[in-house]
Amino acid sequence: MRVLAFCPSRLLLAGVSLVLAAGASAQPAPTGQQSAAPAAAADSLFTAEDGLDIVSYNALDLTSDGRWLAATSQSRRDGLGVDYRRDGDPTYIRPGASRLWVIDTRSGAARAVYPDKRNVRAGRWSPDGSRLALLVFDAKVGAFQPVIWDRESGRLTAVAAPQGKYVAENSELRWSADGKRLLYSLHALAWRKAVQDSFAVMTAGPVFVQSSENPFLTWDALRRAANVRSVVAYDLASGRITELLPETMIASWEPSDDGATLSYSEDITKKTDYDVIFGSESKLVARGLACAPAADACTKPRVLLATLKGTNIVWSEDGAHYAYAKDGRVYVATVADTTARQVAGPAVETKRDAAADTSREGRERRERERFRVVRYSPANDALVVANSQGYWLLDLPGATKQLILESSDSASSPLPRVALAAWSSDGKKLYFTTASRAKWERGIVRYDRATGSKQTLISDGRTYSNLRLSKDGQVATLSVAEGNRPPALYVASGDLTSLRPLVDANPQLKAKRFGPTGLVSYLDADGHSKYAVVYYPVGYERGKAYPTVFIVYEDFFDDSFDAVANVLTANGYVVAKPSVDFDIGYPGEAWIKGVTAAANKLIDMGVADSARLGVHGTSYGGYATNLLVTQTNRFKAAINISGKVDVISFYTDSPRLGVRNVHAAEKSQDRLGATLWQQPQKYVQQSAIMFADRIQTPLMLITGAQDSNVPADNTREMYYALRRLGKEVVWVNYMNGGHGGGNATAEDVLDMQRRMLAWYDAKLKRAPSKVASATP
């Protein structure tokens, strides 16, 4: 019997969806799985090696006529070899070899630009589609180099950097509107040496001194140094490179199509910001370009916005118009304007006004009046803005607005998740991706401005992303993913009919057998409705309870491809990814309330064996795993991958991430809601190390010795604590690994997968699995 690869809408059970109301019951077997399937051949099962060979395609750019798509293809193996010791060094370029393709969207024929794999970034077609500009890493100079590929002849032209300069590691790449010039940014070689010398002292000494008298944390200052760059233009006809913007602290830049102005965000941060992770402050500046060299008044930078802090800004495609939102108010302006005009949002409200109405209705009204800006129309005649009700079309210059698609950021909302995906070049049609919050139903909706109507172009169980439109709106390219399969590149007409794959990225998967996936609803301990994504084993048998591994983090909903989950299901495990709710100050309660409730649901359904439950997570999920096993002994095996165990020592650690760990505890992911000194008891309560004596679950700890996010030394505390307490614990430390443990080499990746599988087999199976990912 063939095991089907099920997508959302396919997971029906005798006509009853696995998305159940509270108190309902169901058998978990998917359609067509009413009896046992024969054992799968070992070579048809998904392995860790297969995971390394999964190929992902990334669309870089589509020509204006929609005929040619530039794309890269890369496997997991191609991204290995990272030197995690260089984390925090803004001059370090991580390995990322890929194949570069130009694909004919009519025939699907693919042409390789290079005969081998290269580290390629920022592919951009010239306006007429005849040339493709790239940034390609050149090992000889240790930097990216602009390269121009001629589509007709196939000739490659490399552009040398000016004396004493090189292409900045964080450079953008732009064509001028007439296709005659190529714009990018440069660093000075002297800058690179100074940064690398500083990094060497900060990591190897012999003496590294830091002082509170410095306005910036040292690692924060080193990160900001990447903004020290200039912007230049390469003239294709003459081969000349002209400096458009002298070296300064450039966070981002935007040229106007008419070549008259270069606008840029200049970093003006005065000190390390503890309120925002990697927080910075910039001002928006415009520099005139279309002037005689002696016209100082024209070339002198002009400040458009004195500060961008707390502001989200979007640019028009012509680089001459911009819109921004601040404090819920939306403004529009051009680079020639001296003032911006408010077009949406509340009138200026005093504190007295807000205090006068503290009712729920008053708060909700004020929230509805606040907007953020999403996108500027390509025709410069409208904006898309969003608020708590959904997406609005705001016509310009009149500023009349209309709610065109309801949505909500709340996970508990019955409204679908919505995102603006594309806007036709004539400004007449807008494309939105949509996804139900209650079932695997996803699609693309098009809004027509002329008729004010919405049309559902696609609606099914697949996932859609990265939509691109040709200039005439007749051709669309996008990524499409079947349930539990890697995404693939597709092409279609502008109305998304005739949707067809452009490439077969992973033909080897056709020979592999996968179990189905399901979406299971349950109530957590607080009675909140939650969902778990369930990956069933190959050859799943209805009515049979399986060893079950819970992969934990925060929220899960989509049945996206997961190599680790598929290795486990190939070896006879059910894998569940449950969602949880958080209360500020008590993150540890989320997993005991949510994960155990999901386990109860799967046990009641006859899917999970209550005596054979395992749990693991990575990063915050590793932290969750360790906290969870201090509160329950229901799990017979647990694995913490790069997760902290001691919030107190973690609080100000990981210096290469600046204030990230401080902010996470106080205001963001850890959700403690206070500083260590304001509420020290919460830091104690949410540190698994403080309750190590309660752990009864055998625990494996996996770390990367070069992890600059969650230092291995933090997780190490749990190993020595459990040893001291006489508990069962194993610590696997990959000496060259980073965040995530065994990720530096293919050998490390495979070794980590083998160890995890062997750990679960030993604890959750009556006999060791006969299907390993490879022979150790």
mmCIF file of N, CA and C in Angstrom, residues 91-146:
data_model
loop_
_atom_site.group_PDB
_atom_site.id
_atom_site.type_symbol
_atom_site.label_atom_id
_atom_site.label_comp_id
_atom_site.label_asym_id
_atom_site.label_seq_id
_atom_site.Cartn_x
_atom_site.Cartn_y
_atom_site.Cartn_z
ATOM 1 N N THR A 91 33.597 41.988 8.892
ATOM 2 C CA THR A 91 34.323 41.736 7.641
ATOM 3 C C THR A 91 34.236 40.274 7.210
ATOM 4 N N TYR A 92 33.653 39.418 8.047
ATOM 5 C CA TYR A 92 33.614 37.984 7.721
ATOM 6 C C TYR A 92 32.443 37.685 6.790
ATOM 7 N N ILE A 93 32.735 36.961 5.718
ATOM 8 C CA ILE A 93 31.717 36.526 4.767
ATOM 9 C C ILE A 93 31.543 35.022 4.893
ATOM 10 N N ARG A 94 30.383 34.609 5.298
ATOM 11 C CA ARG A 94 30.124 33.179 5.490
ATOM 12 C C ARG A 94 30.092 32.449 4.141
ATOM 13 N N PRO A 95 30.502 31.186 4.130
ATOM 14 C CA PRO A 95 30.421 30.409 2.885
ATOM 15 C C PRO A 95 28.968 30.235 2.467
ATOM 16 N N GLY A 96 28.740 30.228 1.183
ATOM 17 C CA GLY A 96 27.384 30.063 0.678
ATOM 18 C C GLY A 96 27.391 29.802 -0.808
ATOM 19 N N ALA A 97 28.138 28.795 -1.220
ATOM 20 C CA ALA A 97 28.241 28.486 -2.647
ATOM 21 C C ALA A 97 26.889 28.059 -3.206
ATOM 22 N N SER A 98 26.584 28.520 -4.401
ATOM 23 C CA SER A 98 25.324 28.152 -5.036
ATOM 24 C C SER A 98 25.504 28.141 -6.545
ATOM 25 N N ARG A 99 24.586 27.462 -7.222
ATOM 26 C CA ARG A 99 24.539 27.519 -8.676
ATOM 27 C C ARG A 99 23.683 28.706 -9.081
ATOM 28 N N LEU A 100 24.157 29.449 -10.080
ATOM 29 C CA LEU A 100 23.415 30.614 -10.567
ATOM 30 C C LEU A 100 22.783 30.270 -11.910
ATOM 31 N N TRP A 101 21.466 30.448 -11.980
ATOM 32 C CA TRP A 101 20.715 30.069 -13.180
ATOM 33 C C TRP A 101 19.958 31.258 -13.759
ATOM 34 N N VAL A 102 19.803 31.241 -15.065
ATOM 35 C CA VAL A 102 18.847 32.113 -15.740
ATOM 36 C C VAL A 102 17.839 31.187 -16.407
ATOM 37 N N ILE A 103 16.576 31.327 -15.998
ATOM 38 C CA ILE A 103 15.535 30.385 -16.414
ATOM 39 C C ILE A 103 14.556 31.083 -17.347
ATOM 40 N N ASP A 104 14.299 30.449 -18.475
ATOM 41 C CA ASP A 104 13.309 30.943 -19.430
ATOM 42 C C ASP A 104 11.926 30.569 -18.888
ATOM 43 N N THR A 105 11.121 31.571 -18.523
ATOM 44 C CA THR A 105 9.830 31.269 -17.908
ATOM 45 C C THR A 105 8.831 30.678 -18.904
ATOM 46 N N ARG A 106 9.112 30.791 -20.195
ATOM 47 C CA ARG A 106 8.207 30.201 -21.185
ATOM 48 C C ARG A 106 8.446 28.708 -21.346
ATOM 49 N N SER A 107 9.722 28.349 -21.472
ATOM 50 C CA SER A 107 10.046 26.944 -21.733
ATOM 51 C C SER A 107 10.512 26.186 -20.500
ATOM 52 N N GLY A 108 10.959 26.914 -19.488
ATOM 53 C CA GLY A 108 11.533 26.266 -18.313
ATOM 54 C C GLY A 108 12.992 25.905 -18.484
ATOM 55 N N ALA A 109 13.566 26.207 -19.641
ATOM 56 C CA ALA A 109 14.979 25.895 -19.876
ATOM 57 C C ALA A 109 15.853 26.752 -18.959
ATOM 58 N N ALA A 110 16.823 26.113 -18.312
ATOM 59 C CA ALA A 110 17.709 26.808 -17.374
ATOM 60 C C ALA A 110 19.120 26.876 -17.942
ATOM 61 N N ARG A 111 19.723 28.020 -17.829
ATOM 62 C CA ARG A 111 21.077 28.241 -18.330
ATOM 63 C C ARG A 111 21.974 28.616 -17.153
ATOM 64 N N ALA A 112 23.082 27.913 -17.001
ATOM 65 C CA ALA A 112 24.011 28.194 -15.913
ATOM 66 C C ALA A 112 24.898 29.377 -16.285
ATOM 67 N N VAL A 113 24.975 30.355 -15.403
ATOM 68 C CA VAL A 113 25.824 31.514 -15.657
ATOM 69 C C VAL A 113 27.285 31.155 -15.420
ATOM 70 N N TYR A 114 27.544 30.346 -14.404
ATOM 71 C CA TYR A 114 28.898 29.856 -14.117
ATOM 72 C C TYR A 114 28.899 28.328 -14.218
ATOM 73 N N PRO A 115 30.034 27.734 -14.580
ATOM 74 C CA PRO A 115 30.082 26.270 -14.659
ATOM 75 C C PRO A 115 30.155 25.608 -13.293
ATOM 76 N N ASP A 116 30.457 26.394 -12.253
ATOM 77 C CA ASP A 116 30.595 25.837 -10.919
ATOM 78 C C ASP A 116 29.807 26.694 -9.927
ATOM 79 N N LYS A 117 29.882 26.323 -8.669
ATOM 80 C CA LYS A 117 29.160 27.050 -7.636
ATOM 81 C C LYS A 117 29.958 28.267 -7.184
ATOM 82 N N ARG A 118 29.252 29.355 -6.941
ATOM 83 C CA ARG A 118 29.868 30.589 -6.476
ATOM 84 C C ARG A 118 29.033 31.181 -5.334
ATOM 85 N N ASN A 119 29.689 31.989 -4.518
ATOM 86 C CA ASN A 119 28.976 32.742 -3.487
ATOM 87 C C ASN A 119 28.448 34.010 -4.150
ATOM 88 N N VAL A 120 27.148 34.035 -4.428
ATOM 89 C CA VAL A 120 26.525 35.103 -5.207
ATOM 90 C C VAL A 120 25.471 35.809 -4.361
ATOM 91 N N ARG A 121 25.452 37.146 -4.486
ATOM 92 C CA ARG A 121 24.443 37.939 -3.800
ATOM 93 C C ARG A 121 23.865 38.987 -4.737
ATOM 94 N N ALA A 122 22.661 39.438 -4.421
ATOM 95 C CA ALA A 122 22.086 40.654 -4.996
ATOM 96 C C ALA A 122 22.030 40.683 -6.515
ATOM 97 N N GLY A 123 21.470 39.655 -7.140
ATOM 98 C CA GLY A 123 21.308 39.672 -8.589
ATOM 99 C C GLY A 123 20.241 40.668 -9.022
ATOM 100 N N ARG A 124 20.563 41.527 -10.010
ATOM 101 C CA ARG A 124 19.619 42.539 -10.498
ATOM 102 C C ARG A 124 19.686 42.627 -12.018
ATOM 103 N N TRP A 125 18.510 42.534 -12.665
ATOM 104 C CA TRP A 125 18.443 42.720 -14.113
ATOM 105 C C TRP A 125 18.473 44.214 -14.452
ATOM 106 N N SER A 126 19.137 44.536 -15.570
ATOM 107 C CA SER A 126 19.081 45.900 -16.087
ATOM 108 C C SER A 126 17.646 46.178 -16.527
ATOM 109 N N PRO A 127 17.248 47.454 -16.622
ATOM 110 C CA PRO A 127 15.858 47.769 -16.992
ATOM 111 C C PRO A 127 15.389 47.108 -18.283
ATOM 112 N N ASP A 128 16.295 46.925 -19.266
ATOM 113 C CA ASP A 128 15.882 46.296 -20.522
ATOM 114 C C ASP A 128 16.052 44.780 -20.515
ATOM 115 N N GLY A 129 16.533 44.211 -19.414
ATOM 116 C CA GLY A 129 16.669 42.762 -19.293
ATOM 117 C C GLY A 129 17.814 42.160 -20.077
ATOM 118 N N SER A 130 18.714 42.970 -20.600
ATOM 119 C CA SER A 130 19.812 42.434 -21.410
ATOM 120 C C SER A 130 21.029 42.046 -20.575
ATOM 121 N N ARG A 131 21.134 42.600 -19.360
ATOM 122 C CA ARG A 131 22.291 42.322 -18.513
ATOM 123 C C ARG A 131 21.832 41.986 -17.097
ATOM 124 N N LEU A 132 22.617 41.140 -16.476
ATOM 125 C CA LEU A 132 22.364 40.760 -15.082
ATOM 126 C C LEU A 132 23.562 41.188 -14.252
ATOM 127 N N ALA A 133 23.328 42.054 -13.267
ATOM 128 C CA ALA A 133 24.393 42.502 -12.372
ATOM 129 C C ALA A 133 24.378 41.655 -11.109
ATOM 130 N N LEU A 134 25.569 41.326 -10.646
ATOM 131 C CA LEU A 134 25.709 40.437 -9.495
ATOM 132 C C LEU A 134 26.807 40.940 -8.578
ATOM 133 N N LEU A 135 26.766 40.481 -7.332
ATOM 134 C CA LEU A 135 27.906 40.589 -6.443
ATOM 135 C C LEU A 135 28.401 39.168 -6.216
ATOM 136 N N VAL A 136 29.626 38.901 -6.657
ATOM 137 C CA VAL A 136 30.188 37.548 -6.614
ATOM 138 C C VAL A 136 31.452 37.570 -5.761
ATOM 139 N N PHE A 137 31.544 36.642 -4.830
ATOM 140 C CA PHE A 137 32.709 36.616 -3.952
ATOM 141 C C PHE A 137 33.949 36.176 -4.728
ATOM 142 N N ASP A 138 35.017 36.969 -4.581
ATOM 143 C CA ASP A 138 36.295 36.669 -5.218
ATOM 144 C C ASP A 138 37.276 36.299 -4.117
ATOM 145 N N ALA A 139 37.650 35.036 -4.063
ATOM 146 C CA ALA A 139 38.537 34.566 -2.997
ATOM 147 C C ALA A 139 39.903 35.224 -3.047
ATOM 148 N N LYS A 140 40.331 35.648 -4.230
ATOM 149 C CA LYS A 140 41.661 36.252 -4.352
ATOM 150 C C LYS A 140 41.756 37.577 -3.600
ATOM 151 N N VAL A 141 40.680 38.351 -3.637
ATOM 152 C CA VAL A 141 40.692 39.643 -2.939
ATOM 153 C C VAL A 141 39.954 39.570 -1.610
ATOM 154 N N GLY A 142 39.312 38.425 -1.349
ATOM 155 C CA GLY A 142 38.591 38.253 -0.099
ATOM 156 C C GLY A 142 37.391 39.161 0.036
ATOM 157 N N ALA A 143 36.721 39.448 -1.075
ATOM 158 C CA ALA A 143 35.588 40.363 -1.051
ATOM 159 C C ALA A 143 34.666 40.089 -2.234
ATOM 160 N N PHE A 144 33.454 40.634 -2.146
ATOM 161 C CA PHE A 144 32.550 40.560 -3.281
ATOM 162 C C PHE A 144 33.015 41.522 -4.373
ATOM 163 N N GLN A 145 32.658 41.170 -5.606
ATOM 164 C CA GLN A 145 33.047 41.978 -6.746
ATOM 165 C C GLN A 145 31.837 42.126 -7.666
ATOM 166 N N PRO A 146 31.554 43.351 -8.149
ATOM 167 C CA PRO A 146 30.466 43.494 -9.113
ATOM 168 C C PRO A 146 30.813 42.770 -10.417
#
